[in-house]
CSV table of C-alpha atoms and ligand atoms in Angstrom, one decimal:
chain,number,residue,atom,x,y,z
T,6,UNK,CA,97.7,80.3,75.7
T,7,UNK,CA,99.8,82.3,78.2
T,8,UNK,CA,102.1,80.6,80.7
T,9,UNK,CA,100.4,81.8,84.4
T,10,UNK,CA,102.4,84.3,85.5
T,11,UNK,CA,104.2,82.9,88.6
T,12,UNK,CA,104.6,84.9,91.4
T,13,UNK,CA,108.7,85.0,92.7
T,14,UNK,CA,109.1,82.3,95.6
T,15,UNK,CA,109.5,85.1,98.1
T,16,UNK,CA,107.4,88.2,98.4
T,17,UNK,CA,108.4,91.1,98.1
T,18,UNK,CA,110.3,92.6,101.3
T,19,UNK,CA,109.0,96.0,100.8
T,20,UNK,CA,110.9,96.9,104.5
T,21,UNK,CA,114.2,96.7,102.5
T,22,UNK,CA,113.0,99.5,100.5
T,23,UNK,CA,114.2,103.4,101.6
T,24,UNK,CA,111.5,105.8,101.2
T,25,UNK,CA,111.5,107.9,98.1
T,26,UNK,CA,112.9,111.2,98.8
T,27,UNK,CA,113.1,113.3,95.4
T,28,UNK,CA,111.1,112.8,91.9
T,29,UNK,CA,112.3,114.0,88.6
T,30,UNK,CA,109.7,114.6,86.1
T,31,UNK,CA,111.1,115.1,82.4
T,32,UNK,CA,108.3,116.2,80.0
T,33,UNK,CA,109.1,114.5,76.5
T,34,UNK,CA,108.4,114.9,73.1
T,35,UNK,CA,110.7,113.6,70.9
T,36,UNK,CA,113.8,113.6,72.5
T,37,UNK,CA,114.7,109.9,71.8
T,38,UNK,CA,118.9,110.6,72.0
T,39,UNK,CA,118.6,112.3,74.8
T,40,UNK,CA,117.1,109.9,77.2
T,41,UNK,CA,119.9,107.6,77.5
T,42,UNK,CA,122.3,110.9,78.8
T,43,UNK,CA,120.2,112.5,80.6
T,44,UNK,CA,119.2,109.6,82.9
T,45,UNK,CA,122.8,109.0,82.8
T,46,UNK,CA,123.8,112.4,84.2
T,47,UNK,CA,121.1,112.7,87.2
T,48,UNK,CA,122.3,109.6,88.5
T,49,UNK,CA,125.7,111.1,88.5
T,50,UNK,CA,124.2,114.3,90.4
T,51,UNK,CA,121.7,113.0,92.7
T,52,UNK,CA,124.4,110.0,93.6
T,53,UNK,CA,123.4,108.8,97.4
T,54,UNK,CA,119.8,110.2,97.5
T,55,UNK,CA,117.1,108.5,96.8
T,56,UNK,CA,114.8,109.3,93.7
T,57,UNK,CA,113.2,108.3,90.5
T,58,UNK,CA,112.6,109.6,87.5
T,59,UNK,CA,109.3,109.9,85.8
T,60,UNK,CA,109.0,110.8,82.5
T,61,UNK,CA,105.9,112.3,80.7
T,62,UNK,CA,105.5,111.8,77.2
T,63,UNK,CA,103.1,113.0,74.6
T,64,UNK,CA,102.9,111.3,71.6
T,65,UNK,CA,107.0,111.3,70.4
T,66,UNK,CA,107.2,109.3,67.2
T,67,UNK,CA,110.7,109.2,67.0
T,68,UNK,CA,111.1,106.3,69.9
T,69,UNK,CA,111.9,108.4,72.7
T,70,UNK,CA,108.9,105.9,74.8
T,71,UNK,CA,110.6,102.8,73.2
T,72,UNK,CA,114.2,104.3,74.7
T,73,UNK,CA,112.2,104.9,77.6
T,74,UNK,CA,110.9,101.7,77.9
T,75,UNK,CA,113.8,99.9,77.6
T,76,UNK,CA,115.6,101.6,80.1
T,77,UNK,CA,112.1,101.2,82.7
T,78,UNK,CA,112.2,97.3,82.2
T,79,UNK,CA,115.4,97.3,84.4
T,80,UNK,CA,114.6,99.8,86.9
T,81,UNK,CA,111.8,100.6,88.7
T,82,UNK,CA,112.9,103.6,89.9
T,83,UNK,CA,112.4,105.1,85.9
T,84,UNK,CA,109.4,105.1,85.0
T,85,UNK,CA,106.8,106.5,81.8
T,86,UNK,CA,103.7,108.1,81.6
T,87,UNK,CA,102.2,108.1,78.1
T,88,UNK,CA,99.4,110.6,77.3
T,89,UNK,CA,96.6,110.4,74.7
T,90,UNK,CA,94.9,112.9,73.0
T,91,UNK,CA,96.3,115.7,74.9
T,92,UNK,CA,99.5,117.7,74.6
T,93,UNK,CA,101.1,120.4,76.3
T,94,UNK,CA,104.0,120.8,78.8
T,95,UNK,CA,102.6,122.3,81.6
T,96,UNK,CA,99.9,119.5,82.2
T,97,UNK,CA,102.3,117.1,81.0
T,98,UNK,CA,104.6,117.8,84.4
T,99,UNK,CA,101.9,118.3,86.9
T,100,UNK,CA,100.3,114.6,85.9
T,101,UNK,CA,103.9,113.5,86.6
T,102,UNK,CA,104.4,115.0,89.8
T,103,UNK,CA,100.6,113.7,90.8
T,104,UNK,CA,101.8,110.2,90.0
T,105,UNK,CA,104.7,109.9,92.5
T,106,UNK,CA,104.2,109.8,96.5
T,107,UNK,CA,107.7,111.6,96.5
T,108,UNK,CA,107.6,114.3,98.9
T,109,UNK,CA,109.6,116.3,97.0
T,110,UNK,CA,109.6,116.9,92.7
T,111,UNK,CA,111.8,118.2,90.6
T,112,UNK,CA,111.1,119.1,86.8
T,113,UNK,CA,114.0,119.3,84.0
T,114,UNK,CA,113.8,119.4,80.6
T,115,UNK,CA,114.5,116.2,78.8
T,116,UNK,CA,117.2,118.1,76.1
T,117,UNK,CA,119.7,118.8,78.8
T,118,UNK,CA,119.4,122.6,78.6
T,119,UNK,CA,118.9,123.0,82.4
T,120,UNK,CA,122.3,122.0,84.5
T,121,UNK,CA,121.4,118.8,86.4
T,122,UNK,CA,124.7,119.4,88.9
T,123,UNK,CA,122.2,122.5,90.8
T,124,UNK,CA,119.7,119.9,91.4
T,125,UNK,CA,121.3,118.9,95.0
T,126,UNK,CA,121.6,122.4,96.1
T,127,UNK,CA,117.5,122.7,94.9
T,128,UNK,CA,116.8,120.2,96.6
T,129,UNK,CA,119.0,121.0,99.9
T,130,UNK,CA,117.3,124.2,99.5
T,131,UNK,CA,113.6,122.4,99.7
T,132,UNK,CA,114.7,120.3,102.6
T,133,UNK,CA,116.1,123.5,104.5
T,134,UNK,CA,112.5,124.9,103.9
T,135,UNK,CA,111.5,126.0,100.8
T,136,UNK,CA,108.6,125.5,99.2
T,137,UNK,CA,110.2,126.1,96.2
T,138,UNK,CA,113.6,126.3,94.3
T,139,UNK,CA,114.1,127.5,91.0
T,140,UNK,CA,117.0,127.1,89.2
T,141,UNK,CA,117.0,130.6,87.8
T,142,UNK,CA,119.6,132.5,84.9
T,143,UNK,CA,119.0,135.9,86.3
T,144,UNK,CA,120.4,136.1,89.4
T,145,UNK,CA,124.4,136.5,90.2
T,146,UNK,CA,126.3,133.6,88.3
T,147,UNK,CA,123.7,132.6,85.9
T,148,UNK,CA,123.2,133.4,82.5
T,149,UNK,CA,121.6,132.3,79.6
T,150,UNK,CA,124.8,130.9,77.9
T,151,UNK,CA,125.0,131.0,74.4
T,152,UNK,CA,121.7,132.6,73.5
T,153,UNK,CA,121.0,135.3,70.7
T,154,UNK,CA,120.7,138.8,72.0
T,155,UNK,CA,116.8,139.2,70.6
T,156,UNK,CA,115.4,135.3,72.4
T,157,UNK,CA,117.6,137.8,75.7
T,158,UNK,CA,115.2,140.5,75.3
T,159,UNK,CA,112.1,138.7,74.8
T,160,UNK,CA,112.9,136.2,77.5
T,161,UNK,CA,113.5,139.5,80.1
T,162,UNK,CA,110.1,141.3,78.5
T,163,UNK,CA,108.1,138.2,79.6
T,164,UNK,CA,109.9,138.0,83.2
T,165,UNK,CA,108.9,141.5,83.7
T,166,UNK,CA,105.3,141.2,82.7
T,167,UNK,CA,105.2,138.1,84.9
T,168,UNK,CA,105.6,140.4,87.7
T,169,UNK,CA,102.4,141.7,87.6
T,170,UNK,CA,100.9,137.7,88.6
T,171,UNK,CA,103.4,136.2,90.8
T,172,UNK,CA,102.5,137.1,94.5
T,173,UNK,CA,106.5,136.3,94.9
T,174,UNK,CA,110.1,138.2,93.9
T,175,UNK,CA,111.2,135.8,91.7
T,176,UNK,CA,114.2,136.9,89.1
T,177,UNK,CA,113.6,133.8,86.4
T,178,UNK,CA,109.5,133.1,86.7
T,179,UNK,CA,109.8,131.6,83.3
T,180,UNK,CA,112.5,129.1,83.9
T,181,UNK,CA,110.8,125.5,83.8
T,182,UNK,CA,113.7,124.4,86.0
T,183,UNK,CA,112.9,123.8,89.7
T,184,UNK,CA,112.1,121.9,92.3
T,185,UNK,CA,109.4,121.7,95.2
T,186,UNK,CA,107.6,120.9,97.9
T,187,UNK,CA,104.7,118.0,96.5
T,188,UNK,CA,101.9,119.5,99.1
T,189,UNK,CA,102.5,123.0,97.4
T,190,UNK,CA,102.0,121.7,94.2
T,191,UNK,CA,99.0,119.8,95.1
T,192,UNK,CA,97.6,122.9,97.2
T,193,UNK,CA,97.6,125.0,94.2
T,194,UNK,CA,96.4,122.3,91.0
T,195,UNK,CA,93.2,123.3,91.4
T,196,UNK,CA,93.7,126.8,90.8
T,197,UNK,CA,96.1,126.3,88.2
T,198,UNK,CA,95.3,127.0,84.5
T,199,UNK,CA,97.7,124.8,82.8
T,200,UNK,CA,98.2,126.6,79.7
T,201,UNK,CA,101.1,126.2,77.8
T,202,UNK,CA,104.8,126.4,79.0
T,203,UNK,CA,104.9,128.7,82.0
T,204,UNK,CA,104.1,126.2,85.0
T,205,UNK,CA,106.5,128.0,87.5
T,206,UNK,CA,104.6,130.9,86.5
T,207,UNK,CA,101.4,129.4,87.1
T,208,UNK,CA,102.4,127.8,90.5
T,209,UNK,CA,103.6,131.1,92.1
T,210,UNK,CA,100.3,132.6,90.9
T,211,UNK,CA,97.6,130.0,91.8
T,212,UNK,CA,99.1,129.2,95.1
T,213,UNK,CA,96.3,130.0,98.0
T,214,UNK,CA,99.7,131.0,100.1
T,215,UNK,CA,102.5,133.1,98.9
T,216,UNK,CA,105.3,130.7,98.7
T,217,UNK,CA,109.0,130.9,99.9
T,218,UNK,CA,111.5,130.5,97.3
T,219,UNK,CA,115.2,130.1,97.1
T,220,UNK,CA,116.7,130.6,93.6
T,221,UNK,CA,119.9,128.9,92.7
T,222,UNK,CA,121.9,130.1,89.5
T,223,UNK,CA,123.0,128.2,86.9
T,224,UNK,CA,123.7,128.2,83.2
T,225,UNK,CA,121.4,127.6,80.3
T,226,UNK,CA,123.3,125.4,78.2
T,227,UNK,CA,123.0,124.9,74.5
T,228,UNK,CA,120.6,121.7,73.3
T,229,UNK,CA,122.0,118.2,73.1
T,230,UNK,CA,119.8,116.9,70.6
T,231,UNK,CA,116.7,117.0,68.7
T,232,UNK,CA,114.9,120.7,68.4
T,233,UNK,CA,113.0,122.7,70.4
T,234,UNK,CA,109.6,122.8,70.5
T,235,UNK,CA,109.0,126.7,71.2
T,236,UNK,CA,107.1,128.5,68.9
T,237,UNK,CA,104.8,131.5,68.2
T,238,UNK,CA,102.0,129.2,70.0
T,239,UNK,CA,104.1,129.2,72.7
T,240,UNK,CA,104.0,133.2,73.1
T,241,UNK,CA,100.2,133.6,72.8
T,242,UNK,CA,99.5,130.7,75.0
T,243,UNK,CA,101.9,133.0,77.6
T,244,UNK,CA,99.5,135.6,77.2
T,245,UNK,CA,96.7,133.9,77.6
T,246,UNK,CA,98.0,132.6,80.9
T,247,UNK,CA,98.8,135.9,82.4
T,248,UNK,CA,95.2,136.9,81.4
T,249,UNK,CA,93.9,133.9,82.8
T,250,UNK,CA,95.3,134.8,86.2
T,251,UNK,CA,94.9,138.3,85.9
T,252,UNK,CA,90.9,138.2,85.9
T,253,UNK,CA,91.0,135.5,88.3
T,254,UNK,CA,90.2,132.6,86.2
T,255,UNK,CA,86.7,134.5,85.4
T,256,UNK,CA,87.2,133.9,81.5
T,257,UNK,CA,88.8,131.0,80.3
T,258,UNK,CA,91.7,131.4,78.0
T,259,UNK,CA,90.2,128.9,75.2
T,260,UNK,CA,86.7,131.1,75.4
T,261,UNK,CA,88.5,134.1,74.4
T,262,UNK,CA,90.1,132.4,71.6
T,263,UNK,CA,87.2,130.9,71.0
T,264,UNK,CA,85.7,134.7,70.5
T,265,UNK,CA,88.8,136.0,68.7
T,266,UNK,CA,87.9,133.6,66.2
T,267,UNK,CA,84.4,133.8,65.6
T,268,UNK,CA,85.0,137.9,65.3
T,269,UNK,CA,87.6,137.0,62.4
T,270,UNK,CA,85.1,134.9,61.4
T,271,UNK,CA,82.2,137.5,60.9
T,272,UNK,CA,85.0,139.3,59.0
T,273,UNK,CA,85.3,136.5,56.8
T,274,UNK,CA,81.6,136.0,56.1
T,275,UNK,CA,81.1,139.8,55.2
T,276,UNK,CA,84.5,139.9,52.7
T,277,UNK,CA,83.0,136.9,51.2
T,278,UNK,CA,79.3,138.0,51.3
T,279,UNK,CA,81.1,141.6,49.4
T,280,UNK,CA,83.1,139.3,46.6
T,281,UNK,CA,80.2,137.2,46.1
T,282,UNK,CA,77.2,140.1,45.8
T,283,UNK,CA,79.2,142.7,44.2
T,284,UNK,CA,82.2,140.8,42.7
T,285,UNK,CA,80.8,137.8,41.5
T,286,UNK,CA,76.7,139.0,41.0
T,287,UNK,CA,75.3,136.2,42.9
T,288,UNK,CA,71.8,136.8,44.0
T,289,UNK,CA,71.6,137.4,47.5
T,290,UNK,CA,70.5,134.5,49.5
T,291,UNK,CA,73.2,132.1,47.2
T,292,UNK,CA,76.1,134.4,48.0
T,293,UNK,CA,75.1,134.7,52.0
T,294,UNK,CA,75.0,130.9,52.0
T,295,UNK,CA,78.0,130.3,50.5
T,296,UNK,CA,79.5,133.3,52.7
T,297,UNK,CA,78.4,131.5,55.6
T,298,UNK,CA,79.5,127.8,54.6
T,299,UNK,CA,82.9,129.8,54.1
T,300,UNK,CA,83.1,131.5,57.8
T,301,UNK,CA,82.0,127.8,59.1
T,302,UNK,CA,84.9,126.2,57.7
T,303,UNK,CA,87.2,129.2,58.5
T,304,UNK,CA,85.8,129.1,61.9
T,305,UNK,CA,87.0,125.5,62.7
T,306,UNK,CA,90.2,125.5,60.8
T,307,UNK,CA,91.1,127.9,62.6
T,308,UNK,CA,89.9,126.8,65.9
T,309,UNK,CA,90.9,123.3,65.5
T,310,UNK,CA,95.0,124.9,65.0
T,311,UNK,CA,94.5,127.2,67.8
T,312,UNK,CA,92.1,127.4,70.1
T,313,UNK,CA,92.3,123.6,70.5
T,314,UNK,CA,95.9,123.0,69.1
T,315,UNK,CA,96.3,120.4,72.1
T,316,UNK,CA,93.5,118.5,70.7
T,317,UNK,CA,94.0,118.9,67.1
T,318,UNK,CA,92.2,117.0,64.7
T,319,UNK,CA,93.4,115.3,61.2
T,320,UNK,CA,92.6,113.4,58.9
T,321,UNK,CA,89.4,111.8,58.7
T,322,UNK,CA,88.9,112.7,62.1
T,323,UNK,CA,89.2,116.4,61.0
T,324,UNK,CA,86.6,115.9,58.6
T,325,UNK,CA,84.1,114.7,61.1
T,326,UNK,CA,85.0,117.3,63.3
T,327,UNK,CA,83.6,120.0,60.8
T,328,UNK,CA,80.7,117.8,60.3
T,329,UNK,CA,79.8,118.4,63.8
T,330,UNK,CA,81.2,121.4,64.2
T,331,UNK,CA,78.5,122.6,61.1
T,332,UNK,CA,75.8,121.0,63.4
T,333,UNK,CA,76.5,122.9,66.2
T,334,UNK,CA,76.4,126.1,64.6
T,335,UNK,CA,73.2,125.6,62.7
T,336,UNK,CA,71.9,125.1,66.4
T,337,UNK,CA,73.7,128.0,67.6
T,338,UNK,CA,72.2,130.0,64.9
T,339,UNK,CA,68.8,129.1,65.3
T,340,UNK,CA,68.7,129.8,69.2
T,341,UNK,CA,70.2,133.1,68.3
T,342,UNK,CA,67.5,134.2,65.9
T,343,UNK,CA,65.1,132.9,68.5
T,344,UNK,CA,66.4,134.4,71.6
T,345,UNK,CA,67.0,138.0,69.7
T,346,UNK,CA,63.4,138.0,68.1
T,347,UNK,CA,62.2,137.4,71.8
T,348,UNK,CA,64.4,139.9,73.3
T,349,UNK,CA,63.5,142.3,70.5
T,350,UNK,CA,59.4,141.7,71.2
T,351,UNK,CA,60.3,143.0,74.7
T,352,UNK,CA,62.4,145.6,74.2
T,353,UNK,CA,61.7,147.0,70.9
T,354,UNK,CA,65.7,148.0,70.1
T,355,UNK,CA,67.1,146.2,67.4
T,356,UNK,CA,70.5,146.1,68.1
T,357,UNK,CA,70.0,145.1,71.5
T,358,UNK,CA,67.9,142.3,70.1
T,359,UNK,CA,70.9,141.4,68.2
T,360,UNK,CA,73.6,141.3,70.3
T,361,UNK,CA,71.2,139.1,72.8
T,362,UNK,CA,71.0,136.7,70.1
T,363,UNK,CA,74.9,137.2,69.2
T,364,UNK,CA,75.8,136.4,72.7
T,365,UNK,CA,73.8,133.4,73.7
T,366,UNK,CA,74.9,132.4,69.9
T,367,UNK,CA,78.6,132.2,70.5
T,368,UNK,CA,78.6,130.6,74.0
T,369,UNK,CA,76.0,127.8,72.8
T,370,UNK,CA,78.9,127.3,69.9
T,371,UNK,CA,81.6,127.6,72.2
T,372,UNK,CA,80.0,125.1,74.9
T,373,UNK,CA,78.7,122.5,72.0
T,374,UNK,CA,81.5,122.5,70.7
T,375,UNK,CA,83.9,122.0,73.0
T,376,UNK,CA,81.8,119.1,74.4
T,377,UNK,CA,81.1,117.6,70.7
T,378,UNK,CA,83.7,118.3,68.0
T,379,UNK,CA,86.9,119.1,70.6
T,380,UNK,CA,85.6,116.4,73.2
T,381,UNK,CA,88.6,115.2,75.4
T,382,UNK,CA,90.1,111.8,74.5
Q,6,GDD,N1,105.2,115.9,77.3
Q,6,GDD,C1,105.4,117.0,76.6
Q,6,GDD,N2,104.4,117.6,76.0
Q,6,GDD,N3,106.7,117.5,76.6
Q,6,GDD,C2,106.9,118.6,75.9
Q,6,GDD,C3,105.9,119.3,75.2
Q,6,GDD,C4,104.6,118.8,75.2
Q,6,GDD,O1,103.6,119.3,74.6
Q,6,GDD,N4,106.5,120.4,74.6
Q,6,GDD,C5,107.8,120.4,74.9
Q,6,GDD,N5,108.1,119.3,75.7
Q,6,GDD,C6,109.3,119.0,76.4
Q,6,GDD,C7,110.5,118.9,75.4
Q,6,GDD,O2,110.7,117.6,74.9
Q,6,GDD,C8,111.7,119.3,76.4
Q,6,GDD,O3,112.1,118.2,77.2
Q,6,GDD,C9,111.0,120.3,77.3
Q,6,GDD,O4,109.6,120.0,77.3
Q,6,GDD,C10,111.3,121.7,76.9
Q,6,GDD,O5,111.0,121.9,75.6
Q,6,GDD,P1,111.9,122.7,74.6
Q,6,GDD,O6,111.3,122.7,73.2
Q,6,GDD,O7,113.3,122.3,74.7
Q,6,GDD,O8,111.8,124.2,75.2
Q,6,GDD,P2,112.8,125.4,75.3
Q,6,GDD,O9,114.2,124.9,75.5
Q,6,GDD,O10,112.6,126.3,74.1
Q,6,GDD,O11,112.3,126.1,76.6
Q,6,GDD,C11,112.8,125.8,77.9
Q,6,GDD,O12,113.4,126.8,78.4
Q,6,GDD,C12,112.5,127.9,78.7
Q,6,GDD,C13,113.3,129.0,79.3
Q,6,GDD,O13,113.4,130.0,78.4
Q,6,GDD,C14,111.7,125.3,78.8
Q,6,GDD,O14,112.3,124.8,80.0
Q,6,GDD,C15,110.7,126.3,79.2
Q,6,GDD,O15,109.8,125.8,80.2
Q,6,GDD,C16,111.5,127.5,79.8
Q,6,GDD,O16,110.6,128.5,80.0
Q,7,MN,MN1,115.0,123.1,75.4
């Protein structure tokens, strides 16, 4: 049995303790040799103000939580939030900056990228009235350091399409560098998508009030360890944000993926269906079947990397999911004969009979779905 914990002969004198002034969230994913620095170097800039650091992490299997950890044990001002089931760095910040009482947040990257030694004059900046500071690489004395000349253009294409969402003049909208007031943040979470990288983006867009910003200029420097973790994903999931907030949240991002997919999908079922008639000389009704079982799996493999590549399932997990995900379709295919053969009876058009039945079809998948085979952990 356990010793009882014993509680220390004096309680705690929380009057001794000065109010938090400034949170640092630090989104992790495998970033183990980079903790130890990093924490090392904010305490070096932020010297004489009161803070803490909260890092986010999702999943890392290379020990970056046990280096956290060990660290945490001896301070309480570092702390570690660890996330199941879910990925992606956008959430991963704003459940960091929901967990502090800090009046102000700051979020940095855990690879030392962004230049810690602004992060006084962002936060000055906040205290002088900002809602938000963003350390950017656009402005005057900024750059992007040692970067190749196509990640440059790309990098400026996305800050000029950005344009079109922010309500605010911003010159670096993508930089995930900055810091800000906590009630802005919280003002705008519900509105927020949460997709992917871009949560400056996303903050200066879902704000109900325009916000003031003050940009300080800094340079990107090169990473300290461990890769990066941008990708093509990364690009689409950019995209998907700026349509998110372009038709005002009307269509969810993961629904139109979730379409994208089923209409590669039908392609796949009629390539097959073509192989199988023509190709092979199956009898109708085996090669539909098998055309169909094909565009089922196609359907979810795919979905399962993309549409719900913050979910994903493997393993034997993976194979349950396309257990269910079969079920849900079968559904989804019945009520869409049904409800076509009732709208046709009324109307008497085929096609509009069809696409009826096509449309209640995929949302019944897309719902089901996301509630059965991609449920949240
Ligand atoms: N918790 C969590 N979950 N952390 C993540 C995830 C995730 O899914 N993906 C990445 N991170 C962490 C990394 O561990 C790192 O600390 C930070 O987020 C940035 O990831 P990088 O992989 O280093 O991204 P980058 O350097 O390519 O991009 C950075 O610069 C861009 C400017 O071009 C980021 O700061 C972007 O936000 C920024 O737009
Ligand atoms: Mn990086």
């Amino acid at each position: 049995m356990n010793a009882p914990l014993r509680l220390p002969a004096r309680p705690y004198a929380l009057v001794d303790i000065r109010p938090l002034a400034l949170a640092v969230i630090i989104p992790t994913l495998n970033e183990r040799d980079n903790v130890a620095p990093l924490l090392q170097a904010l305490a070096r800039a932020l010297a004489g103000r009161e803070w803490e650091a909260i890092f986010v992490d999702d999943g890392s299997t290379d020990g970056t939580q046990e280096a956290i950890e060990a660290i945490a044990r001896e301070r309480r001002d570092v702390r570690l939030i660890r996330r199941h089931g879910r990925r992606g760095l956008s959430t991963a910040i704003l459940e960091g900056m929901m967990a502090t009482t800090a009046p102000v947040v700051a979020s940095i990257d855990a690879d030392m990228q962004h230049d810690e030694a602004i992060l006084p004059r962002l936060h000055d900046a906040v205290l002088a009235g900002a809602d938000v500071a963003v350390g950017t690489r656009y402005a005057k004395g900024g750059s992007c350091g040692e970067w190749e000349a196509s990640r440059v253009r790309k990098s400026e294409f996305a800050t000029r399409l950005a344009a079109v969402v922010t309500k605010t003049r911003v010159s670096d909208p993508m930089s995930g560098f900055f810091v800000a007031r906590r009630d802005a943040v919280l003002d705008a979470v519900p509105n927020m998508s949460g997709v992917g990288f871009k949560i400056l983006l996303d903050l200066l867009a879902s704000s109900p009030r325009p916000l003031a910003v003050a940009e300080v200029p800094y340079t990107f420097r090169p990473r300290q360890a461990g890769e990066s973790k941008l990708d093509s994903m990364v690009a689409l999931e950019y995209l998907l944000l700026l349509l998110d907030k372009v038709t005002g949240g009307a269509i969810p991002a993961r629904m139109i993926l979730f379409l994208a997919v089923g209409a590669a999908g039908l392609i796949v079922n009629l390539g097959a269906l073509d192989m199988l008639l023509n190709g092979v000389g199956l009898g109708f009704r085996a090669a539909q079947t098998m055309a169909v079982a094909l565009s089922i799996l196609f359907n979810f493999a795919l979905n399962n990397w993309l549409t719900y590549n913050d979910r994903r399932l493997r393993g034997l997990a993976w194979l349950r999911g396309l257990a269910t995900f079969t079920l849900v379709c079968g559904i989804g295919a019945i009520a869409q004969v049904g409800i076509s053969e009732m709208v046709y009876d009324e109307r008497r058009v085929w096609w509009v009979g069809g696409l009826a039945g096509a449309a209640v079809g995929a949302v019944w998948n897309y719902a089901a779905s996301s509630f059965v085979t991609w449920r949240r952990a």
